[in-house]
Short mmCIF file of C-alpha atoms and ligand atoms in Angstrom, two decimals:
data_model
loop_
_atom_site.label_atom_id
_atom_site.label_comp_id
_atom_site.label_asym_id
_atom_site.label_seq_id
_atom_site.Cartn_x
_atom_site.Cartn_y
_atom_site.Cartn_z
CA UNK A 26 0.00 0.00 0.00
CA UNK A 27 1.34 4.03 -0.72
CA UNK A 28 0.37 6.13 1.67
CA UNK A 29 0.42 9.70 1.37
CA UNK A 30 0.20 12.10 3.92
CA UNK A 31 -0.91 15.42 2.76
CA UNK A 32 -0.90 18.93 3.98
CA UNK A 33 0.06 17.82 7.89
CA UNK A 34 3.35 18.48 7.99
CA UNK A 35 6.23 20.35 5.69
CA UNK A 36 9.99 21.08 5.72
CA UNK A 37 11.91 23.22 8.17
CA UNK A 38 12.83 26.59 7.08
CA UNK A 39 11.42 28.67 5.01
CA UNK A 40 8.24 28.00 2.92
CA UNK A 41 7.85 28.57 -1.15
CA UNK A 42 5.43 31.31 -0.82
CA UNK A 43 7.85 33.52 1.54
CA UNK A 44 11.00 32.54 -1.13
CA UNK A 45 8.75 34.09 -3.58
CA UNK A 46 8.46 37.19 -1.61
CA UNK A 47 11.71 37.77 -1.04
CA UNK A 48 12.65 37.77 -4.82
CA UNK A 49 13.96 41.16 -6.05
CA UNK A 50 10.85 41.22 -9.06
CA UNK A 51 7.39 40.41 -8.04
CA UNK A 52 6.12 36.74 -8.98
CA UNK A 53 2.86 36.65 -10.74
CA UNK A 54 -0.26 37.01 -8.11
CA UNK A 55 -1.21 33.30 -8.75
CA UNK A 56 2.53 31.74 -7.98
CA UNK A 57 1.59 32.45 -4.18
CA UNK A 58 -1.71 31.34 -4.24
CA UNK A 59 -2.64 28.15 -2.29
CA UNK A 60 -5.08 25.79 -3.70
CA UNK A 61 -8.07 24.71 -1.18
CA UNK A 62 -6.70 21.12 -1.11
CA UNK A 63 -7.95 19.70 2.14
CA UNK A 64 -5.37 17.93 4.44
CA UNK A 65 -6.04 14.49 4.63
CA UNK A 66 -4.51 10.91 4.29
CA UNK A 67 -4.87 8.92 0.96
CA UNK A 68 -4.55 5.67 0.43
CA UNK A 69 -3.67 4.08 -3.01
CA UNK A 70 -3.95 0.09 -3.57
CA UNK A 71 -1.32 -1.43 -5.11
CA UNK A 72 -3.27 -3.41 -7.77
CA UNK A 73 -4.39 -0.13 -9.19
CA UNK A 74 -0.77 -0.31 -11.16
CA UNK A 75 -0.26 -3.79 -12.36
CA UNK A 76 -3.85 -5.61 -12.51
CA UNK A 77 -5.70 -6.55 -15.53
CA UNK A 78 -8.94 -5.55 -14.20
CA UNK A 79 -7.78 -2.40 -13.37
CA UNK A 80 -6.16 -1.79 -16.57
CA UNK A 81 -9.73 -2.79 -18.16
CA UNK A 82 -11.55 -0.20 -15.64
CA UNK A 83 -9.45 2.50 -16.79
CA UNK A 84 -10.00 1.58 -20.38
CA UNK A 85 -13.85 1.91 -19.94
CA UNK A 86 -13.45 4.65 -17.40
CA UNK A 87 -10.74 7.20 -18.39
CA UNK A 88 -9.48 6.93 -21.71
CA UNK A 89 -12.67 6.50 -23.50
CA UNK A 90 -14.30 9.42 -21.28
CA UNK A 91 -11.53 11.84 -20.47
CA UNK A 92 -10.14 14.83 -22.62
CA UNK A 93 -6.59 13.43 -23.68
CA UNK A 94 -3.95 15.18 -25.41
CA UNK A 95 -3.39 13.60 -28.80
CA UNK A 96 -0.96 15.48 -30.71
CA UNK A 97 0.56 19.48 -31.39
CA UNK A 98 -1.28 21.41 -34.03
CA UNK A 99 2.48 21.11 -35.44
CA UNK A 100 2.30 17.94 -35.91
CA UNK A 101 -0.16 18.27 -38.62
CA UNK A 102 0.63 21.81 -39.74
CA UNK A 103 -0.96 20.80 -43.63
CA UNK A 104 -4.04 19.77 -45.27
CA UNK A 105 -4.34 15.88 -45.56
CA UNK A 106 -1.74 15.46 -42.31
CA UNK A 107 -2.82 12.66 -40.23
CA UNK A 108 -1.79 12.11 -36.87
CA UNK A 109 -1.97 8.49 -35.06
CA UNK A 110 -2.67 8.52 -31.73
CA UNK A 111 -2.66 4.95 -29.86
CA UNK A 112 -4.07 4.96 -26.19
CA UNK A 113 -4.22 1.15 -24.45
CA UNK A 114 -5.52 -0.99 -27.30
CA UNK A 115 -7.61 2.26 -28.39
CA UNK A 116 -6.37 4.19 -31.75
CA UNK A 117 -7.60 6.98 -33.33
CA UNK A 118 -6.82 9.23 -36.15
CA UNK A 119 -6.43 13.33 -36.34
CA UNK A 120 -6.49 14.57 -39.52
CA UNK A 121 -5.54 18.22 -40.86
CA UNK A 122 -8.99 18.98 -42.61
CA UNK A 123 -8.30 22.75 -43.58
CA UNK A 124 -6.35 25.29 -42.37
CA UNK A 125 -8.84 26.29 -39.42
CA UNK A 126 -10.38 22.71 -39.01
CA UNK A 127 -8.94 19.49 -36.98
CA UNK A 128 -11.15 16.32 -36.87
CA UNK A 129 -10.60 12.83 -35.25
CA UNK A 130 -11.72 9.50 -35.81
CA UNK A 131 -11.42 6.34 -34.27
CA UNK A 132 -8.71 4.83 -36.32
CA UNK A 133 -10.52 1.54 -37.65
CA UNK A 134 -11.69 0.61 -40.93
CA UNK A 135 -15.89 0.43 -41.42
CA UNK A 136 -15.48 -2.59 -43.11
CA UNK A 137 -13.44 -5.00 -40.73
CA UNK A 138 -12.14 -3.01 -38.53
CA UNK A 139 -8.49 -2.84 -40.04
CA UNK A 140 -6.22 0.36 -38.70
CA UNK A 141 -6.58 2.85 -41.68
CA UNK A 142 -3.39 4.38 -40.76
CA UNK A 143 0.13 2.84 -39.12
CA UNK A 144 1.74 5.75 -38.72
CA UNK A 145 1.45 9.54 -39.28
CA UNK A 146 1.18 10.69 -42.76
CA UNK A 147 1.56 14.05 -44.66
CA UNK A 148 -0.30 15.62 -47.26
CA UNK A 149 -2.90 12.52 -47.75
CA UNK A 150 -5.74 13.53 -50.51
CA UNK A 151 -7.95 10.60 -49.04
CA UNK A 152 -8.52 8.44 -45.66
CA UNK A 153 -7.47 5.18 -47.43
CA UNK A 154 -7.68 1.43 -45.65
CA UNK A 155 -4.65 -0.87 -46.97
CA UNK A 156 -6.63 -3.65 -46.55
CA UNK A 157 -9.78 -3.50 -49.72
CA UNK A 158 -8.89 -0.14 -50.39
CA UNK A 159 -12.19 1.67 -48.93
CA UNK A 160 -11.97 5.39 -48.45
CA UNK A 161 -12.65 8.28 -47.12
CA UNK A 162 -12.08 12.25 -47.58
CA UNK A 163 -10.85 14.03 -45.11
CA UNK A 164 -13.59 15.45 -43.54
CA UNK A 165 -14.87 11.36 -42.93
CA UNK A 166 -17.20 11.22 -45.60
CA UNK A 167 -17.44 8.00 -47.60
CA UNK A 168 -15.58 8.13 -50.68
CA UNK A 169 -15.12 5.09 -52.73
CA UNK A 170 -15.60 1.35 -52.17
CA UNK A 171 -14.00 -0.84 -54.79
CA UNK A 172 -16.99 -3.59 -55.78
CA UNK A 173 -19.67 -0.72 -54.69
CA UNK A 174 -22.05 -3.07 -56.39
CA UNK A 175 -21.21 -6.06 -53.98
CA UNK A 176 -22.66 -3.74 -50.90
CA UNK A 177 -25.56 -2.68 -51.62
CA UNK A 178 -26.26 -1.54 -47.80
CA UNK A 179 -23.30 0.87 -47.62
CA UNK A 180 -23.41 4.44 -48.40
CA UNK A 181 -22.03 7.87 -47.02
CA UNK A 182 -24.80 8.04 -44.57
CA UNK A 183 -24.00 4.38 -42.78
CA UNK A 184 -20.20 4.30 -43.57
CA UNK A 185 -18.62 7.52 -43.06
CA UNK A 186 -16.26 7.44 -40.22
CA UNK A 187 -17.63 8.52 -36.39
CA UNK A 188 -17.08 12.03 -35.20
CA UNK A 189 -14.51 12.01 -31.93
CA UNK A 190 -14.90 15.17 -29.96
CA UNK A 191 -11.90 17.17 -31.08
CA UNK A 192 -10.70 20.74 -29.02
CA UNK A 193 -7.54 22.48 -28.52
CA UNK A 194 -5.79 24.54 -26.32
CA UNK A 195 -2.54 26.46 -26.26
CA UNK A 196 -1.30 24.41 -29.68
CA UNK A 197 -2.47 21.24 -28.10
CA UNK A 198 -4.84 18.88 -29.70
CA UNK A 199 -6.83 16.98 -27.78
CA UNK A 200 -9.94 14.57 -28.07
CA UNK A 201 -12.40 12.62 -26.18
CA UNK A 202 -14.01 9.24 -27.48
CA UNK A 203 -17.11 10.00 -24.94
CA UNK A 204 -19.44 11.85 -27.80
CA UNK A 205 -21.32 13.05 -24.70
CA UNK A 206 -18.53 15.05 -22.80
CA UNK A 207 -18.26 18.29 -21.25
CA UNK A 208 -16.29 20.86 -23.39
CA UNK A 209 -12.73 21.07 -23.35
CA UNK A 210 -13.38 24.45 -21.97
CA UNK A 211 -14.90 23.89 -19.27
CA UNK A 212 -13.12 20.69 -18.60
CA UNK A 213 -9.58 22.56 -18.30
CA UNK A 214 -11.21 25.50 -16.07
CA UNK A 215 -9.14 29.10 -15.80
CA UNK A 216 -5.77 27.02 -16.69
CA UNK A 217 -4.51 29.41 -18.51
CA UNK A 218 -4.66 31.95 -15.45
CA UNK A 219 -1.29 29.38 -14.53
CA UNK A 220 1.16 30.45 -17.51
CA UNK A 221 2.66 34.55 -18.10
CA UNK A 222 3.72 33.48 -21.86
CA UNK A 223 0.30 31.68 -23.64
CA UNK A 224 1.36 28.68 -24.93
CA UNK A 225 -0.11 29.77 -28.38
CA UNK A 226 3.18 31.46 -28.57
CA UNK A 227 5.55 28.49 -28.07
CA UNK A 228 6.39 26.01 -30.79
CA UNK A 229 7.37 22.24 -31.03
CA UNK A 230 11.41 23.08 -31.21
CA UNK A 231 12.35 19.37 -30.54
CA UNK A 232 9.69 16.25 -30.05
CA UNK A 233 11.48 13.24 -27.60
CA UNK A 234 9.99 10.35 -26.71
CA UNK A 235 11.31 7.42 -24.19
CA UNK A 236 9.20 4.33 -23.73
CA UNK A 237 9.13 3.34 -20.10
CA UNK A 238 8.52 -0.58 -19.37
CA UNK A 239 5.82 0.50 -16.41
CA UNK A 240 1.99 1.47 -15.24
CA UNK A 241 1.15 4.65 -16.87
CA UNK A 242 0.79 5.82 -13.28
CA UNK A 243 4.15 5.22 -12.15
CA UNK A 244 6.28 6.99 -14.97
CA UNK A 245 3.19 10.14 -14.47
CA UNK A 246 4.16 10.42 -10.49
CA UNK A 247 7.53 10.19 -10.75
CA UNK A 248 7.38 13.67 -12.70
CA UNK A 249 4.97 15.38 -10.45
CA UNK A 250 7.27 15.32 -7.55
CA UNK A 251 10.88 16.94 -6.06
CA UNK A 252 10.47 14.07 -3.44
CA UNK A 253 13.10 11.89 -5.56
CA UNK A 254 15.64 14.58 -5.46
CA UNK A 255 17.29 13.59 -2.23
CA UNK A 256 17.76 9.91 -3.54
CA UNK A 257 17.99 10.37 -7.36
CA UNK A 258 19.61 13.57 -8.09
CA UNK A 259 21.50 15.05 -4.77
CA UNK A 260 23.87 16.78 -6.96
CA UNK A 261 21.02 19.55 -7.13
CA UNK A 262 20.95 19.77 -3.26
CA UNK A 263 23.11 22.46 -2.93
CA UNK A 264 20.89 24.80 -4.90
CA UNK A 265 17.26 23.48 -4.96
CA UNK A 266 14.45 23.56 -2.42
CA UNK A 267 13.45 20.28 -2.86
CA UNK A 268 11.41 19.60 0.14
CA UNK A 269 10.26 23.60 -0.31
CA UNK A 270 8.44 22.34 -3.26
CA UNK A 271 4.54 23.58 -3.64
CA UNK A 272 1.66 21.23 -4.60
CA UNK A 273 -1.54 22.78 -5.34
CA UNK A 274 -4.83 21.07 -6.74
CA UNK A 275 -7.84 22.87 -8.02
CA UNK A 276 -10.25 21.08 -9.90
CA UNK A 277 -8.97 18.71 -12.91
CA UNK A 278 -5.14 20.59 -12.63
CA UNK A 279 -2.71 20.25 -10.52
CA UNK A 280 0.50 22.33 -9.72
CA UNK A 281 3.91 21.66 -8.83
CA UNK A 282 6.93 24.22 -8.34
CA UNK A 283 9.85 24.07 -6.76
CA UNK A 284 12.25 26.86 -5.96
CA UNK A 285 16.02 26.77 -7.60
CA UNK A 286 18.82 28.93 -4.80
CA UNK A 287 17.93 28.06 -1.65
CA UNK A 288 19.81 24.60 -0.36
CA UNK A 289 17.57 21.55 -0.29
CA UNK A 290 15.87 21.53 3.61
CA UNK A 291 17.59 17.77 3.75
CA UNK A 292 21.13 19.57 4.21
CA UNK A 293 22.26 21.90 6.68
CA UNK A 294 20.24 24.74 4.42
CA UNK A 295 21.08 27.53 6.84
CA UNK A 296 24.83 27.13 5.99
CA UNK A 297 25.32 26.32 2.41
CA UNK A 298 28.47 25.21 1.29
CA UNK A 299 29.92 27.29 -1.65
CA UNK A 300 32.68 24.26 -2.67
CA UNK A 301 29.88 21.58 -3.01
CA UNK A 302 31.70 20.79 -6.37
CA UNK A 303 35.21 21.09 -5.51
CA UNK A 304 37.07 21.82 -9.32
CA UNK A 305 34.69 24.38 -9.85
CA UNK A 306 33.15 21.83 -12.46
CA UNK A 307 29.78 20.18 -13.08
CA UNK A 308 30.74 16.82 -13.97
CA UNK A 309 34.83 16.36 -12.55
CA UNK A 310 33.96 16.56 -8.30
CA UNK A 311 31.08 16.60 -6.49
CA UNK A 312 31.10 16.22 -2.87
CA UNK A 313 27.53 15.30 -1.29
CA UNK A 314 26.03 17.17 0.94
CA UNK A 315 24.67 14.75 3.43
CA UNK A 316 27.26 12.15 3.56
CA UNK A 317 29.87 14.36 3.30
CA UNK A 318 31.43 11.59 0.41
CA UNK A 319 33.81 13.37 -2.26
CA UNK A 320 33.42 11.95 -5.68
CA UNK A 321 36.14 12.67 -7.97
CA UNK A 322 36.35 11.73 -11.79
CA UNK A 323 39.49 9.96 -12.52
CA UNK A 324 38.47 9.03 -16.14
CA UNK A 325 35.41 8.35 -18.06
CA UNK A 326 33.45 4.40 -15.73
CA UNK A 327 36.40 5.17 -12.97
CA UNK A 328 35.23 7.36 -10.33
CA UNK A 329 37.20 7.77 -7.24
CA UNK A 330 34.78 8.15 -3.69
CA UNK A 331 36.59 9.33 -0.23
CA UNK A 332 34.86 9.94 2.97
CA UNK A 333 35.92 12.31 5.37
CA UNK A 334 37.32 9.74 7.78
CA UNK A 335 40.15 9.14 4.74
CA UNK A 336 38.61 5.76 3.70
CA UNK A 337 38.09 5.89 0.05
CA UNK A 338 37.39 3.73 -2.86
CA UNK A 339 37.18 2.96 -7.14
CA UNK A 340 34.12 2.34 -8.50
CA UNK A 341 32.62 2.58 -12.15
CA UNK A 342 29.89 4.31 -13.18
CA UNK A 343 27.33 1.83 -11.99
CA UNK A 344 28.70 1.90 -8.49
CA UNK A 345 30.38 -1.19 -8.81
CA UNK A 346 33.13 -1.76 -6.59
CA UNK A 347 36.83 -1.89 -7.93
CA UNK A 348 38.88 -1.42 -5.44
CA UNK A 349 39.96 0.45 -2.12
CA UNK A 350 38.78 0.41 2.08
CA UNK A 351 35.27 1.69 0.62
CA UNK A 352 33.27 -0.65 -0.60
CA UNK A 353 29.97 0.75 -1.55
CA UNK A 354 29.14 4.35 -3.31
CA UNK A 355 26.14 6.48 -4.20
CA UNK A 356 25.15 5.43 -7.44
CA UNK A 357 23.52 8.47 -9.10
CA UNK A 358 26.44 10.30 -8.01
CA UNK A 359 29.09 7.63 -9.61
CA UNK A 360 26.98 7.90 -12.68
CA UNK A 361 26.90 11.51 -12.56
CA UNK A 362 30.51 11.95 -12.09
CA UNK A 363 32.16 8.79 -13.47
CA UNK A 364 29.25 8.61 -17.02
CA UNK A 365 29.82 9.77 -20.22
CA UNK A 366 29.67 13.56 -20.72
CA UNK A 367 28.56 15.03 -24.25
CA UNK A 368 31.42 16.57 -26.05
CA UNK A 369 32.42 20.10 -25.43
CA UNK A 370 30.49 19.39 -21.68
CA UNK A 371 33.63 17.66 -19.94
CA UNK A 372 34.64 21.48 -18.29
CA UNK A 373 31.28 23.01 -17.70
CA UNK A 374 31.95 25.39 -15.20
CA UNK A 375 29.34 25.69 -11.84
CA UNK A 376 30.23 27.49 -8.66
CA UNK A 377 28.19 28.50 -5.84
CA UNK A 378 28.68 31.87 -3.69
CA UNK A 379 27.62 31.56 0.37
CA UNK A 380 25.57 34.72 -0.81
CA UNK A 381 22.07 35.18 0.17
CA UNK A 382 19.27 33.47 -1.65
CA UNK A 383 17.75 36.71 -2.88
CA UNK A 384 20.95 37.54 -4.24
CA UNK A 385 21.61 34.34 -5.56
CA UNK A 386 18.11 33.99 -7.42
CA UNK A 387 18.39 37.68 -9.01
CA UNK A 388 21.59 36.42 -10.30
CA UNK A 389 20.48 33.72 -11.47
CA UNK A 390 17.48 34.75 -13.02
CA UNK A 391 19.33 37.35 -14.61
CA UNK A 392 21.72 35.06 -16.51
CA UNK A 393 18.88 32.75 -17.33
CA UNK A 394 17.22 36.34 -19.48
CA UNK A 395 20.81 36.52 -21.01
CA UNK A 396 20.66 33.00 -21.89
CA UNK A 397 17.60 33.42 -23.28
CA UNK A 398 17.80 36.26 -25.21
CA UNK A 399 19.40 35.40 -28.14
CA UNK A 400 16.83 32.82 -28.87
CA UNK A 401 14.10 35.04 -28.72
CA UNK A 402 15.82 37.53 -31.05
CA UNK A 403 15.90 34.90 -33.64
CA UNK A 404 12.09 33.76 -33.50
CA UNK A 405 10.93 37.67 -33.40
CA UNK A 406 13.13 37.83 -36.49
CA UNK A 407 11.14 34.59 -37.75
CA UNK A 408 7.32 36.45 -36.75
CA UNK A 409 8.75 39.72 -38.75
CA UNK A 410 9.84 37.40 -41.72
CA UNK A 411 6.57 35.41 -42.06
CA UNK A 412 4.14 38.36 -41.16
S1 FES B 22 -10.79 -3.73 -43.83
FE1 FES B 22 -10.61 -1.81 -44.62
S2 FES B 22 -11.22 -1.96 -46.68
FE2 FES B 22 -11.52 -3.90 -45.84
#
């Protein structure tokens, strides 16, 4: 059984909301403001992540009655571009109908049933089944059926393909196979209240995708929390409020944030340590802030780990033990320090002043504008080119 304890209890120190107000520019209003999430204990079965039945409940329950992101208007950006999106055993089919209209379809053949699409396609003229060769135009409407004469019962009014309920928001294209749902609209509340740049004005720059062998559930939750970050990725202790993190609920969204400067709560957070990576390097030395264990690269699956008591050991990147007093290691951090490291990457520089967190975030979020600025030059180039 997970149990999770909400709203009783929360980190020492100081709380998201008051890092917010200390910054040196005023957050937006709704950054400090708490959801009405009710404290309270919840308990979550186990088999709700690896039975069968539940699996089949969320079939009939979820994805064929929630809205569901299926795809970026970018993804279709032409007439006659077709989209596949597969849910469970479910598929259906987006299609680019004209330049202001996106329509879905379950993604099955009115004859038998065969997937009229494999894969995403570009610039189609026709919905087209491999199988006999029906088809269909792009709006669903029953085009052609070779041997019209051997069907006698078929015709655009029984054989055109079912409606799905299509709507977008901020780019995002999503449906819902439940022909009797609420609207998007109303579905996704004031979320756009959450976001300072609308996310009509972002664009698909790169699309990744990483196929995780687990319940949907479990690769979602690991991603809505900074709980992992003492465990998984303590080399962001030094500078990340992990524990400070803020959840908020309202409705069908959820929030989390978590505040970059201030030392994770898990360390001695009052009195930050400005050497936390020793050569003044990202990926050469790292020393970790709660067991105090130095990790320093000696060459790329050879990482060298010394405690402060002068016992120290050679491990690889996976942790395992080579040789030395020290037999066992941290392995995120062996990974982090003894794993490859992209080209150009090896001297990456990182340092961290004992300065105070207001200063430090003002910095920082000053750099991040530089950083960022040169991108943005380019795409308001792009708007002035195309407009
Ligand atoms: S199954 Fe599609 S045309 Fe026959």
């Amino acid at each position: 059984m997970v149990e999770t304890l909400t709203g009783h209890n929360r980190s020492n120190g100081i709380s998201y909301n008051e890092i917010l107000e200390s910054d040196t520019v005023p957050p937006p209003a709704i950054f400090l403001e708490d959801s009405p999430m009710e404290p309270g204990v919840t308990t979550v079965e186990t088999h709700r992540y690896w039975t069968k039945e539940e699996h089949d409940r969320e079939v009939e329950r979820l994805w064929k009655r929630v809205w569901q992101m299926a795809c970026h208007k970018d993804d279709i950006p032409n007439v006659g571009d077709t989209h596949v999106y597969d849910i469970a055993e479910l598929s259906f089919l987006i299609v680019r109908v004209s330049e202001t209209e996106i329509k879905a379809f379950p993604n099955s053949c009115m004859h038998r049933g065969r997937a009229i699409c494999d894969n995403h396609k570009q610039g189609q003229k026709a919905l087209r089944c491999p199988f006999h060769g029906w088809s269909w135009e792009l709006d669903g409407t029953l085009k052609e059926v070779p041997c019209q004469w051997d069907f006698p019962s078929v015709s655009k009014k029984t054989h055109s393909l079912q409606d799905v309920r299509v709507g977008e928001w901020g780019g995002f294209v999503f449906i819902n196979p439940d022909p009797n749902c609420e609207p998007l609209e109303d579905f996704l509340g004031d979320l756009d209240r959450h976001f300072q740049i609308p996310f009509e004005r972002r664009f698909v720059a790169a699309h990744l995708v990483k196929r995780l062998p687990c319940n949907w559930k479990i690769a979602q939750e690991a991603f809505m929390e900074s709980y992992h970050v003492v465990g998984t990725h303590p080399v962001l202790m030094p500078a990340f409020g992990d524990a400070n993190s803020k959840y908020d609920v309202w409705h069908n969204v959820s929030r989390a944030m978590s505040p970059d400067g201030p030392p994770s709560p898990h360390t001695d957070f009052e009195n930050p340590n400005p050497e936390s990576f020793p050569d003044g390097k990202a990926f050469q030395s790292f020393i970790h802030p709660i067991s105090k264990h130095t990790f320093r690269r000696l060459e790329e699956n050879r990482v060298e780990v010394s405690m402060p008591n002068g016992k120290s050991g050679i491990f690889d990147m996976y942790a395992n033990y080579i040789e030395g007093d020290l037999k066992s290691a941290d392995l995120h951090m062996c990974n982090w320090v003894g794993g490859k490291i992209a080209p150009g990457e090896e001297d990456t520089p990182i340092a961290y002043n004992d300065e105070p967190m207001r200063v430090f975030r003002d910095r920082a979020a000053k750099a991040r504008r530089e950083e960022m600025r040169p991108a943005w030059g380019i795409w308001l180039i792009i708007s002035a080119m195309l407009i």
